Amino acid sequence: MNARERVLSAVRSATHGAGDPDIVRQYRTELDPTELGEHSDIVDLFVERVDDYRAEVHVIASSELALRLGQILGEHKVRSLVVPADIDARWLSTTHARLVRDAPDVTAAQLDEVDAVVTGCAVAVAVTGTIVLDGGPIQGRRIISLVPDLHVCVVPVSAIVGSVPEAVGRLDGTRPLTWISGPSATSDIELDRVEGVHGPRTLVVLVVR
Amino acid sequence: MSSRQLSRTDHVGLHPKPGEAFLGMPPFPQAAHVALGDDQLRRNLGHATSTIRTKRLRAVGEVPDWEELRLAGASIKDHTLANLDRYLIEFEAAATAAGATVHWAADAEEACAIGVAIARSHNTSEVVKVKSMATQEIELNEALAAAGIDAWETDLAELIVQLGGDTPSHFLVPAIHRNRNEIADIFRDRMAEVGRPAPDDLTAEPRRLAEAARLHLREKFLRAKVAFSGANFAVAETGTLVVVESEGNGRMCLTLPEVLVSVVGIEKIVPSFADLEVFLQLLPRSSTAERMNPYTTMWTGVTPGDGPQEVHVILLDNGRTRALADRVGRQALRCIRCSACLNVCPVYERVGGHAYGSVYPGPIGAILNPLLHGVSDPHDAALPFASSLCGACYEACPVAIDIPTVLIEQRAEAVREKAGHPGPPDPERLGMQAAGWAFGKAQRLNRLQRLAARFRGVASRIRWLPGLLGGWTRYRAMPEIPQESFRRWWSERGSGRSGLDTVDASADLLDQRRSSSERSQRPPQRRSSTEQGQPPPQRRSSSERSERVETSEETEQ
Amino acid sequence: MRVSLFITCLADTLFPDVGRATVAVLERLGCTVDFPEAQTCCGQMHMNTGYPAIAGDLVRGFAQTFADAEAVVMPSGSCAAMLRHHAHNVAPGAAVPPLYELSEFLVDVLGVTDVGARFPHTVTYHPTCHSSRLLGVGDRPYRLLQHVEGLNLVELPAAEQCCGFGGTFAIKNADTSGAMGVDKIRSARSTGADYLCASDASCLMHMKGVIDKEDRGHRSPARSLRTVHLAEILASR
């Protein structure tokens, strides 16, 4: 018997007579109104929760996007910027940074020299302040939002849902997914939470109404 | 790795050794004894666990349907475990269709052999690793080292542990036994040996230490061809693996190298992608006590042009089927490795993880180890007893594992195992049988109580007990043996009496609760008789005085 | 109403005052208390030490002894938890009668929180583990204590932490048990209370043992922390 057969055979004899327990799903799939608290809507809640992770978050109108993006990149002294290949060129109209367009031949070593990345997202979760990338439109390969030290993420309000179940429901599980909740952090040193280890140490979220 | 740096635990006599069965530790009671003497460890642990306990309560308190989520998490796992063969096959098919190669390993040796073979096939002298308890369990690093391949831990705490040459003591914060100064020393002394040295101006400030780790590991992330990981969840429906992390080293290892090998315990399977909606709520709030951890990566086989183009999954048994076969213990396999149980455990808080001698310490470790291995090894056999059965773990567990019940069941296993061995009569067994006999009939108990009462004077002077019973007197005074048992008092109460005369509680209690130090300076006081008019019981010695008790004016009907 | 008392092997043997006090309270509140003399032990110690067969015999003995009981009351959270939650594991099918820990009985069945007691001292209460976690007695003991005349109830820091008794754990892992006990007593002493109260004589025995051993080391123990069972306070007038 090969290992597969041995393991499966052991599993079967172990679970013989185990029955078929039912799965009990009585949990909420949507946000409870109480979870909104004093927030006017889930966008407001999302903003607060992102801010809680010490990520920088701004709420802007779509007409301001290019301008604000240029300002933010300027404030963070971004000289080089990697962007997904399908990024809307208008977003970059006020940016003076050297642009690196995501492509299969752009290496990790090259990205290590790039100051920042701009992406969109697939979905965002208000209650946990989370952004999810799935490699879809305006996101690029996972590597581009990992290696540079500053990640600017554009979140249209239409991408924001209230709860984790709603987000999971909107995602295709077979795509490469990255759930991002604030900048990287560790509590490994005396349980003292320290931001910024390996992922982008600065996360800027632009919520676009 | 060259010679091991002397760790603080060396000075107190604990020598956790990676790569040795039970890390070279003595069984729990002895290991605990040593650990309890380490004041610094206790302070670190006490501070750390109490901090995170408070945070966890807050994080969980925010969720209005927490109990429903726990129930869902437990039932999803139970359903999966009961149908595990079907779901494993489904996972294999889905992952394979997505471009992964799925391997099976019945034990640690097989799993390591597969991992080493894959690494070797790429002619690499080094691999990077995301923190994975499964890979620690199988001792993968040691197997790779034996094949001449360096395995760089990239999780900050695992890096600290690796450079410091000891073993993890907590599964969420593995270096909790190290304070910041020790970490700074380890970085200064050891980083240069294996890569980029620590900065010259390194201080013990956590921010600076994290920065040093970032710089040291960056070059390894960028050049590594092969990465090893575990997985928090494996989705049968889609063949997806999930890694939940904070620092970004997971993302680095899971995305940058060409080859990714994930060692996944067979109990990590969940049926469908939608089930993650439950566990992604339960895990972060229970482990780091956050609404969501910074990064969660989900990948399914190979995505052309994005991430590793050669993906392996090693499905690992290594004792899990043994646990699965245990009807009561099976629930331990629900574990999602959050470590909430460690943080609420009063035993763990005081002795730390090394005393458990396993990659799985704390309450969950106390049941998982005997379930995975059986109880023939004295270390495994001791673990179920490393608990006062307080139940705090069960309360905190996000998948509602009834750890106390499993502990009790494993204790019975350990006792049965011990009884099966020939040898001199076991004092504990004899004691339990004697007690069972005494409790078997009320008359026996009654007689023994009367007998004991005769020796109460002698007993009151006992300061030390021999053997196992000496454990009591090391920390506690002996309880006093009363003049008469309750049942004796009841039987002498008589049917004509109208009930218990209430006593002036203050005087009575203050008198009777005098501390033993006062008692030893004065002759023993007799317990008050509450029956008015009844002659005082026979005096034991002339030095005893009977105590008259004030009875209240009202007597109860 | 008719109440059958299960005194528990420990209180019967070492803490009869707890029994006397329990009877006093119940009778004061109008119950007729009987004491089936065939009773011995609930089996908890044996089950927890890994001897389920003996525990099963003891549970069956309990069931038989109390077969005719309307309500069994016991001054012990751990024994009630054993009989309510674990009995079926060691004695499947044993018919266990309706049973209550004392504070449960007073509050839920008799519907009282003021039992007419007087105990003019400062008291801190330790919610023992089986009572709070397994039985879920919640705030019942606190409500009873709050209605005791003259009693000043002060909060115990880290109350939810186990005292460290744990049955034979106290012996088999004495060092850890002792460390937990020392921490619990330090916590209790920090309240300045005169009395440390709990609903389990077993935990009280361990805590008193720690106190007495600590006090013994002092020539004149000014630290006057005493232990007292909930029943004893409630019986006081």
JSON list of N, CA, C and O in Angstrom, two decimals, chain B residues 33 349-350 385 388 390 411 428 432 439 449 468 473 475-477 486-487 493 500 505 512-513 530, chain C residues 12-13 17 20 27 37 39-40 46 48 51 133 161 170-173 175 177 183 206 209 213 232 236:
[
{"chain": "B", "resi": 33, "resn": "HIS", "atom": "N", "xyz": [8.45, 22.16, 37.85]},
{"chain": "B", "resi": 33, "resn": "HIS", "atom": "CA", "xyz": [9.14, 22.54, 39.08]},
{"chain": "B", "resi": 33, "resn": "HIS", "atom": "C", "xyz": [10.28, 23.50, 38.76]},
{"chain": "B", "resi": 33, "resn": "HIS", "atom": "O", "xyz": [10.46, 24.53, 39.43]},
{"chain": "B", "resi": 349, "resn": "GLU", "atom": "N", "xyz": [0.44, 29.79, 32.22]},
{"chain": "B", "resi": 349, "resn": "GLU", "atom": "CA", "xyz": [0.91, 31.12, 32.62]},
{"chain": "B", "resi": 349, "resn": "GLU", "atom": "C", "xyz": [2.08, 31.05, 33.58]},
{"chain": "B", "resi": 349, "resn": "GLU", "atom": "O", "xyz": [2.91, 31.94, 33.63]},
{"chain": "B", "resi": 350, "resn": "ARG", "atom": "N", "xyz": [2.10, 30.01, 34.38]},
{"chain": "B", "resi": 350, "resn": "ARG", "atom": "CA", "xyz": [3.14, 29.91, 35.41]},
{"chain": "B", "resi": 350, "resn": "ARG", "atom": "C", "xyz": [4.32, 29.05, 34.99]},
{"chain": "B", "resi": 350, "resn": "ARG", "atom": "O", "xyz": [5.41, 29.25, 35.49]},
{"chain": "B", "resi": 385, "resn": "PHE", "atom": "N", "xyz": [-2.41, 15.28, 33.14]},
{"chain": "B", "resi": 385, "resn": "PHE", "atom": "CA", "xyz": [-2.53, 15.64, 34.55]},
{"chain": "B", "resi": 385, "resn": "PHE", "atom": "C", "xyz": [-2.01, 17.05, 34.82]},
{"chain": "B", "resi": 385, "resn": "PHE", "atom": "O", "xyz": [-2.09, 17.54, 35.95]},
{"chain": "B", "resi": 388, "resn": "SER", "atom": "N", "xyz": [-5.60, 21.73, 36.36]},
{"chain": "B", "resi": 388, "resn": "SER", "atom": "CA", "xyz": [-6.49, 21.69, 37.52]},
{"chain": "B", "resi": 388, "resn": "SER", "atom": "C", "xyz": [-7.95, 21.54, 37.07]},
{"chain": "B", "resi": 388, "resn": "SER", "atom": "O", "xyz": [-8.85, 21.61, 37.89]},
{"chain": "B", "resi": 390, "resn": "CYS", "atom": "N", "xyz": [-9.78, 23.57, 35.42]},
{"chain": "B", "resi": 390, "resn": "CYS", "atom": "CA", "xyz": [-10.56, 24.77, 35.72]},
{"chain": "B", "resi": 390, "resn": "CYS", "atom": "C", "xyz": [-11.54, 25.13, 34.62]},
{"chain": "B", "resi": 390, "resn": "CYS", "atom": "O", "xyz": [-12.51, 25.84, 34.86]},
{"chain": "B", "resi": 411, "resn": "ARG", "atom": "N", "xyz": [-6.61, 10.85, 31.09]},
{"chain": "B", "resi": 411, "resn": "ARG", "atom": "CA", "xyz": [-6.09, 10.40, 32.39]},
{"chain": "B", "resi": 411, "resn": "ARG", "atom": "C", "xyz": [-6.43, 8.93, 32.60]},
{"chain": "B", "resi": 411, "resn": "ARG", "atom": "O", "xyz": [-5.61, 8.15, 33.06]},
{"chain": "B", "resi": 428, "resn": "GLU", "atom": "N", "xyz": [-0.44, 5.19, 44.26]},
{"chain": "B", "resi": 428, "resn": "GLU", "atom": "CA", "xyz": [-1.63, 5.96, 43.91]},
{"chain": "B", "resi": 428, "resn": "GLU", "atom": "C", "xyz": [-2.80, 5.02, 43.65]},
{"chain": "B", "resi": 428, "resn": "GLU", "atom": "O", "xyz": [-3.91, 5.24, 44.14]},
{"chain": "B", "resi": 432, "resn": "MET", "atom": "N", "xyz": [-6.30, 4.95, 45.60]},
{"chain": "B", "resi": 432, "resn": "MET", "atom": "CA", "xyz": [-7.60, 5.13, 44.94]},
{"chain": "B", "resi": 432, "resn": "MET", "atom": "C", "xyz": [-8.52, 3.95, 45.22]},
{"chain": "B", "resi": 432, "resn": "MET", "atom": "O", "xyz": [-9.73, 4.11, 45.44]},
{"chain": "B", "resi": 439, "resn": "PHE", "atom": "N", "xyz": [-15.52, 4.43, 50.33]},
{"chain": "B", "resi": 439, "resn": "PHE", "atom": "CA", "xyz": [-16.75, 5.10, 49.90]},
{"chain": "B", "resi": 439, "resn": "PHE", "atom": "C", "xyz": [-17.81, 4.10, 49.45]},
{"chain": "B", "resi": 439, "resn": "PHE", "atom": "O", "xyz": [-18.93, 4.48, 49.13]},
{"chain": "B", "resi": 449, "resn": "GLN", "atom": "N", "xyz": [-14.07, 7.58, 59.68]},
{"chain": "B", "resi": 449, "resn": "GLN", "atom": "CA", "xyz": [-14.13, 8.94, 60.22]},
{"chain": "B", "resi": 449, "resn": "GLN", "atom": "C", "xyz": [-13.95, 8.95, 61.73]},
{"chain": "B", "resi": 449, "resn": "GLN", "atom": "O", "xyz": [-13.26, 9.80, 62.28]},
{"chain": "B", "resi": 468, "resn": "LEU", "atom": "N", "xyz": [4.42, 11.06, 47.68]},
{"chain": "B", "resi": 468, "resn": "LEU", "atom": "CA", "xyz": [3.57, 11.88, 46.82]},
{"chain": "B", "resi": 468, "resn": "LEU", "atom": "C", "xyz": [2.74, 12.86, 47.66]},
{"chain": "B", "resi": 468, "resn": "LEU", "atom": "O", "xyz": [2.54, 14.00, 47.27]},
{"chain": "B", "resi": 473, "resn": "THR", "atom": "N", "xyz": [1.95, 19.15, 51.81]},
{"chain": "B", "resi": 473, "resn": "THR", "atom": "CA", "xyz": [2.55, 19.91, 52.92]},
{"chain": "B", "resi": 473, "resn": "THR", "atom": "C", "xyz": [3.66, 20.86, 52.47]},
{"chain": "B", "resi": 473, "resn": "THR", "atom": "O", "xyz": [4.04, 21.76, 53.23]},
{"chain": "B", "resi": 475, "resn": "TYR", "atom": "N", "xyz": [3.32, 23.12, 50.41]},
{"chain": "B", "resi": 475, "resn": "TYR", "atom": "CA", "xyz": [2.72, 24.43, 50.17]},
{"chain": "B", "resi": 475, "resn": "TYR", "atom": "C", "xyz": [1.58, 24.77, 51.10]},
{"chain": "B", "resi": 475, "resn": "TYR", "atom": "O", "xyz": [1.12, 25.90, 51.13]},
{"chain": "B", "resi": 476, "resn": "ARG", "atom": "N", "xyz": [1.07, 23.80, 51.84]},
{"chain": "B", "resi": 476, "resn": "ARG", "atom": "CA", "xyz": [-0.14, 24.01, 52.61]},
{"chain": "B", "resi": 476, "resn": "ARG", "atom": "C", "xyz": [-0.04, 23.35, 53.98]},
{"chain": "B", "resi": 476, "resn": "ARG", "atom": "O", "xyz": [0.58, 22.32, 54.15]},
{"chain": "B", "resi": 477, "resn": "ALA", "atom": "N", "xyz": [-0.73, 23.99, 54.92]},
{"chain": "B", "resi": 477, "resn": "ALA", "atom": "CA", "xyz": [-0.90, 23.33, 56.21]},
{"chain": "B", "resi": 477, "resn": "ALA", "atom": "C", "xyz": [-1.92, 22.22, 56.05]},
{"chain": "B", "resi": 477, "resn": "ALA", "atom": "O", "xyz": [-2.73, 22.25, 55.12]},
{"chain": "B", "resi": 486, "resn": "PHE", "atom": "N", "xyz": [-19.91, 15.08, 60.02]},
{"chain": "B", "resi": 486, "resn": "PHE", "atom": "CA", "xyz": [-21.27, 15.59, 59.87]},
{"chain": "B", "resi": 486, "resn": "PHE", "atom": "C", "xyz": [-22.28, 14.49, 60.13]},
{"chain": "B", "resi": 486, "resn": "PHE", "atom": "O", "xyz": [-23.27, 14.69, 60.86]},
{"chain": "B", "resi": 487, "resn": "ARG", "atom": "N", "xyz": [-22.03, 13.32, 59.55]},
{"chain": "B", "resi": 487, "resn": "ARG", "atom": "CA", "xyz": [-23.03, 12.27, 59.70]},
{"chain": "B", "resi": 487, "resn": "ARG", "atom": "C", "xyz": [-23.15, 11.84, 61.14]},
{"chain": "B", "resi": 487, "resn": "ARG", "atom": "O", "xyz": [-24.27, 11.46, 61.59]},
{"chain": "B", "resi": 493, "resn": "ARG", "atom": "N", "xyz": [-28.26, 14.07, 66.48]},
{"chain": "B", "resi": 493, "resn": "ARG", "atom": "CA", "xyz": [-29.17, 15.21, 66.56]},
{"chain": "B", "resi": 493, "resn": "ARG", "atom": "C", "xyz": [-30.52, 14.80, 67.08]},
{"chain": "B", "resi": 493, "resn": "ARG", "atom": "O", "xyz": [-31.19, 15.55, 67.77]},
{"chain": "B", "resi": 500, "resn": "LEU", "atom": "N", "xyz": [-31.60, 22.85, 63.76]},
{"chain": "B", "resi": 500, "resn": "LEU", "atom": "CA", "xyz": [-30.30, 23.33, 64.19]},
{"chain": "B", "resi": 500, "resn": "LEU", "atom": "C", "xyz": [-30.43, 24.66, 64.91]},
{"chain": "B", "resi": 500, "resn": "LEU", "atom": "O", "xyz": [-31.03, 25.58, 64.40]},
{"chain": "B", "resi": 505, "resn": "ALA", "atom": "N", "xyz": [-22.66, 33.54, 64.85]},
{"chain": "B", "resi": 505, "resn": "ALA", "atom": "CA", "xyz": [-21.68, 33.14, 63.84]},
{"chain": "B", "resi": 505, "resn": "ALA", "atom": "C", "xyz": [-20.33, 33.76, 64.09]},
{"chain": "B", "resi": 505, "resn": "ALA", "atom": "O", "xyz": [-19.30, 33.12, 63.94]},
{"chain": "B", "resi": 512, "resn": "GLN", "atom": "N", "xyz": [-13.35, 29.17, 65.76]},
{"chain": "B", "resi": 512, "resn": "GLN", "atom": "CA", "xyz": [-13.00, 27.92, 65.09]},
{"chain": "B", "resi": 512, "resn": "GLN", "atom": "C", "xyz": [-12.03, 28.10, 63.94]},
{"chain": "B", "resi": 512, "resn": "GLN", "atom": "O", "xyz": [-11.38, 27.19, 63.52]},
{"chain": "B", "resi": 513, "resn": "ARG", "atom": "N", "xyz": [-11.94, 29.30, 63.44]},
{"chain": "B", "resi": 513, "resn": "ARG", "atom": "CA", "xyz": [-11.07, 29.52, 62.29]},
{"chain": "B", "resi": 513, "resn": "ARG", "atom": "C", "xyz": [-9.74, 30.12, 62.69]},
{"chain": "B", "resi": 513, "resn": "ARG", "atom": "O", "xyz": [-9.03, 30.67, 61.89]},
{"chain": "B", "resi": 530, "resn": "THR", "atom": "N", "xyz": [-24.03, 22.26, 69.62]},
{"chain": "B", "resi": 530, "resn": "THR", "atom": "CA", "xyz": [-25.15, 23.17, 69.39]},
{"chain": "B", "resi": 530, "resn": "THR", "atom": "C", "xyz": [-26.43, 22.67, 69.99]},
{"chain": "B", "resi": 530, "resn": "THR", "atom": "O", "xyz": [-27.47, 23.29, 69.87]},
{"chain": "C", "resi": 12, "resn": "ASP", "atom": "N", "xyz": [-18.39, 16.14, 54.89]},
{"chain": "C", "resi": 12, "resn": "ASP", "atom": "CA", "xyz": [-18.78, 15.15, 55.90]},
{"chain": "C", "resi": 12, "resn": "ASP", "atom": "C", "xyz": [-17.59, 14.85, 56.81]},
{"chain": "C", "resi": 12, "resn": "ASP", "atom": "O", "xyz": [-17.70, 14.89, 58.03]},
{"chain": "C", "resi": 13, "resn": "THR", "atom": "N", "xyz": [-16.46, 14.61, 56.19]},
{"chain": "C", "resi": 13, "resn": "THR", "atom": "CA", "xyz": [-15.29, 14.16, 56.94]},
{"chain": "C", "resi": 13, "resn": "THR", "atom": "C", "xyz": [-14.51, 15.29, 57.59]},
{"chain": "C", "resi": 13, "resn": "THR", "atom": "O", "xyz": [-14.07, 15.18, 58.73]},
{"chain": "C", "resi": 17, "resn": "ASP", "atom": "N", "xyz": [-19.11, 21.64, 59.77]},
{"chain": "C", "resi": 17, "resn": "ASP", "atom": "CA", "xyz": [-19.80, 22.91, 59.99]},
{"chain": "C", "resi": 17, "resn": "ASP", "atom": "C", "xyz": [-20.49, 23.40, 58.73]},
{"chain": "C", "resi": 17, "resn": "ASP", "atom": "O", "xyz": [-21.51, 24.08, 58.79]},
{"chain": "C", "resi": 20, "resn": "ARG", "atom": "N", "xyz": [-23.72, 21.59, 58.78]},
{"chain": "C", "resi": 20, "resn": "ARG", "atom": "CA", "xyz": [-24.61, 22.16, 59.79]},
{"chain": "C", "resi": 20, "resn": "ARG", "atom": "C", "xyz": [-25.18, 23.47, 59.30]},
{"chain": "C", "resi": 20, "resn": "ARG", "atom": "O", "xyz": [-26.38, 23.75, 59.46]},
{"chain": "C", "resi": 27, "resn": "GLU", "atom": "N", "xyz": [-33.47, 24.93, 56.74]},
{"chain": "C", "resi": 27, "resn": "GLU", "atom": "CA", "xyz": [-34.57, 24.83, 57.71]},
{"chain": "C", "resi": 27, "resn": "GLU", "atom": "C", "xyz": [-35.14, 26.20, 58.04]},
{"chain": "C", "resi": 27, "resn": "GLU", "atom": "O", "xyz": [-36.35, 26.36, 58.17]},
{"chain": "C", "resi": 37, "resn": "GLU", "atom": "N", "xyz": [-28.57, 8.33, 54.97]},
{"chain": "C", "resi": 37, "resn": "GLU", "atom": "CA", "xyz": [-27.28, 8.01, 55.57]},
{"chain": "C", "resi": 37, "resn": "GLU", "atom": "C", "xyz": [-26.43, 7.08, 54.73]},
{"chain": "C", "resi": 37, "resn": "GLU", "atom": "O", "xyz": [-25.25, 6.88, 55.01]},
{"chain": "C", "resi": 39, "resn": "GLN", "atom": "N", "xyz": [-25.37, 7.70, 51.93]},
{"chain": "C", "resi": 39, "resn": "GLN", "atom": "CA", "xyz": [-24.56, 8.47, 51.00]},
{"chain": "C", "resi": 39, "resn": "GLN", "atom": "C", "xyz": [-23.08, 8.46, 51.36]},
{"chain": "C", "resi": 39, "resn": "GLN", "atom": "O", "xyz": [-22.72, 8.38, 52.53]},
{"chain": "C", "resi": 40, "resn": "THR", "atom": "N", "xyz": [-22.25, 8.55, 50.32]},
{"chain": "C", "resi": 40, "resn": "THR", "atom": "CA", "xyz": [-20.81, 8.66, 50.56]},
{"chain": "C", "resi": 40, "resn": "THR", "atom": "C", "xyz": [-20.18, 9.74, 49.68]},
{"chain": "C", "resi": 40, "resn": "THR", "atom": "O", "xyz": [-19.93, 10.84, 50.17]},
{"chain": "C", "resi": 46, "resn": "HIS", "atom": "N", "xyz": [-12.20, 10.19, 41.83]},
{"chain": "C", "resi": 46, "resn": "HIS", "atom": "CA", "xyz": [-11.78, 9.02, 41.07]},
{"chain": "C", "resi": 46, "resn": "HIS", "atom": "C", "xyz": [-11.84, 9.27, 39.57]},
{"chain": "C", "resi": 46, "resn": "HIS", "atom": "O", "xyz": [-10.93, 8.91, 38.83]},
{"chain": "C", "resi": 48, "resn": "ASN", "atom": "N", "xyz": [-11.59, 12.12, 38.02]},
{"chain": "C", "resi": 48, "resn": "ASN", "atom": "CA", "xyz": [-10.56, 13.09, 37.63]},
{"chain": "C", "resi": 48, "resn": "ASN", "atom": "C", "xyz": [-9.15, 12.55, 37.75]},
{"chain": "C", "resi": 48, "resn": "ASN", "atom": "O", "xyz": [-8.22, 13.13, 37.19]},
{"chain": "C", "resi": 51, "resn": "TYR", "atom": "N", "xyz": [-9.79, 6.99, 37.20]},
{"chain": "C", "resi": 51, "resn": "TYR", "atom": "CA", "xyz": [-10.34, 5.71, 37.65]},
{"chain": "C", "resi": 51, "resn": "TYR", "atom": "C", "xyz": [-11.86, 5.72, 37.44]},
{"chain": "C", "resi": 51, "resn": "TYR", "atom": "O", "xyz": [-12.64, 5.71, 38.40]},
{"chain": "C", "resi": 133, "resn": "ARG", "atom": "N", "xyz": [-17.98, 27.95, 35.79]},
{"chain": "C", "resi": 133, "resn": "ARG", "atom": "CA", "xyz": [-17.89, 27.57, 34.38]},
{"chain": "C", "resi": 133, "resn": "ARG", "atom": "C", "xyz": [-18.79, 26.42, 33.99]},
{"chain": "C", "resi": 133, "resn": "ARG", "atom": "O", "xyz": [-19.35, 26.42, 32.90]},
{"chain": "C", "resi": 161, "resn": "GLN", "atom": "N", "xyz": [-9.41, 33.41, 38.03]},
{"chain": "C", "resi": 161, "resn": "GLN", "atom": "CA", "xyz": [-8.29, 32.47, 38.01]},
{"chain": "C", "resi": 161, "resn": "GLN", "atom": "C", "xyz": [-8.49, 31.36, 39.02]},
{"chain": "C", "resi": 161, "resn": "GLN", "atom": "O", "xyz": [-8.85, 31.60, 40.17]},
{"chain": "C", "resi": 170, "resn": "ALA", "atom": "N", "xyz": [-3.46, 18.80, 43.13]},
{"chain": "C", "resi": 170, "resn": "ALA", "atom": "CA", "xyz": [-2.79, 19.46, 44.24]},
{"chain": "C", "resi": 170, "resn": "ALA", "atom": "C", "xyz": [-1.60, 18.66, 44.73]},
{"chain": "C", "resi": 170, "resn": "ALA", "atom": "O", "xyz": [-0.67, 19.20, 45.34]},
{"chain": "C", "resi": 171, "resn": "ILE", "atom": "N", "xyz": [-1.64, 17.37, 44.50]},
{"chain": "C", "resi": 171, "resn": "ILE", "atom": "CA", "xyz": [-0.57, 16.49, 44.94]},
{"chain": "C", "resi": 171, "resn": "ILE", "atom": "C", "xyz": [0.33, 16.12, 43.77]},
{"chain": "C", "resi": 171, "resn": "ILE", "atom": "O", "xyz": [1.55, 16.16, 43.86]},
{"chain": "C", "resi": 172, "resn": "LYS", "atom": "N", "xyz": [-0.29, 15.77, 42.64]},
{"chain": "C", "resi": 172, "resn": "LYS", "atom": "CA", "xyz": [0.49, 15.28, 41.51]},
{"chain": "C", "resi": 172, "resn": "LYS", "atom": "C", "xyz": [1.28, 16.39, 40.84]},
{"chain": "C", "resi": 172, "resn": "LYS", "atom": "O", "xyz": [2.31, 16.14, 40.22]},
{"chain": "C", "resi": 173, "resn": "ASN", "atom": "N", "xyz": [0.77, 17.60, 40.91]},
{"chain": "C", "resi": 173, "resn": "ASN", "atom": "CA", "xyz": [1.51, 18.74, 40.36]},
{"chain": "C", "resi": 173, "resn": "ASN", "atom": "C", "xyz": [1.55, 19.82, 41.43]},
{"chain": "C", "resi": 173, "resn": "ASN", "atom": "O", "xyz": [1.13, 20.96, 41.22]},
{"chain": "C", "resi": 175, "resn": "ASP", "atom": "N", "xyz": [3.75, 21.62, 42.82]},
{"chain": "C", "resi": 175, "resn": "ASP", "atom": "CA", "xyz": [4.46, 22.90, 42.65]},
{"chain": "C", "resi": 175, "resn": "ASP", "atom": "C", "xyz": [3.59, 23.93, 41.94]},
{"chain": "C", "resi": 175, "resn": "ASP", "atom": "O", "xyz": [3.51, 25.08, 42.33]},
{"chain": "C", "resi": 177, "resn": "SER", "atom": "N", "xyz": [0.32, 23.75, 41.61]},
{"chain": "C", "resi": 177, "resn": "SER", "atom": "CA", "xyz": [-0.83, 23.99, 42.47]},
{"chain": "C", "resi": 177, "resn": "SER", "atom": "C", "xyz": [-0.49, 25.00, 43.56]},
{"chain": "C", "resi": 177, "resn": "SER", "atom": "O", "xyz": [-1.26, 25.93, 43.84]},
{"chain": "C", "resi": 183, "resn": "ASP", "atom": "N", "xyz": [-0.67, 32.72, 44.61]},
{"chain": "C", "resi": 183, "resn": "ASP", "atom": "CA", "xyz": [-1.15, 33.89, 43.87]},
{"chain": "C", "resi": 183, "resn": "ASP", "atom": "C", "xyz": [-2.58, 34.24, 44.25]},
{"chain": "C", "resi": 183, "resn": "ASP", "atom": "O", "xyz": [-2.93, 35.41, 44.37]},
{"chain": "C", "resi": 206, "resn": "HIS", "atom": "N", "xyz": [-7.74, 24.02, 50.41]},
{"chain": "C", "resi": 206, "resn": "HIS", "atom": "CA", "xyz": [-6.46, 24.34, 49.77]},
{"chain": "C", "resi": 206, "resn": "HIS", "atom": "C", "xyz": [-6.05, 25.77, 50.10]},
{"chain": "C", "resi": 206, "resn": "HIS", "atom": "O", "xyz": [-4.91, 26.04, 50.50]},
{"chain": "C", "resi": 209, "resn": "GLY", "atom": "N", "xyz": [-5.12, 26.15, 53.65]},
{"chain": "C", "resi": 209, "resn": "GLY", "atom": "CA", "xyz": [-3.82, 25.51, 53.84]},
{"chain": "C", "resi": 209, "resn": "GLY", "atom": "C", "xyz": [-2.68, 26.45, 53.47]},
{"chain": "C", "resi": 209, "resn": "GLY", "atom": "O", "xyz": [-1.67, 26.54, 54.19]},
{"chain": "C", "resi": 213, "resn": "LYS", "atom": "N", "xyz": [-0.10, 28.06, 56.23]},
{"chain": "C", "resi": 213, "resn": "LYS", "atom": "CA", "xyz": [1.34, 27.83, 56.09]},
{"chain": "C", "resi": 213, "resn": "LYS", "atom": "C", "xyz": [2.08, 29.16, 56.01]},
{"chain": "C", "resi": 213, "resn": "LYS", "atom": "O", "xyz": [3.14, 29.30, 56.62]},
{"chain": "C", "resi": 232, "resn": "GLU", "atom": "N", "xyz": [-21.87, 28.86, 55.60]},
{"chain": "C", "resi": 232, "resn": "GLU", "atom": "CA", "xyz": [-21.62, 29.31, 56.97]},
{"chain": "C", "resi": 232, "resn": "GLU", "atom": "C", "xyz": [-22.00, 30.78, 57.13]},
{"chain": "C", "resi": 232, "resn": "GLU", "atom": "O", "xyz": [-22.53, 31.19, 58.16]},
{"chain": "C", "resi": 236, "resn": "SER", "atom": "N", "xyz": [-25.30, 32.42, 59.42]},
{"chain": "C", "resi": 236, "resn": "SER", "atom": "CA", "xyz": [-24.97, 33.29, 60.55]},
{"chain": "C", "resi": 236, "resn": "SER", "atom": "C", "xyz": [-26.09, 34.28, 60.85]},
{"chain": "C", "resi": 236, "resn": "SER", "atom": "O", "xyz": [-26.77, 34.76, 59.96]}
]
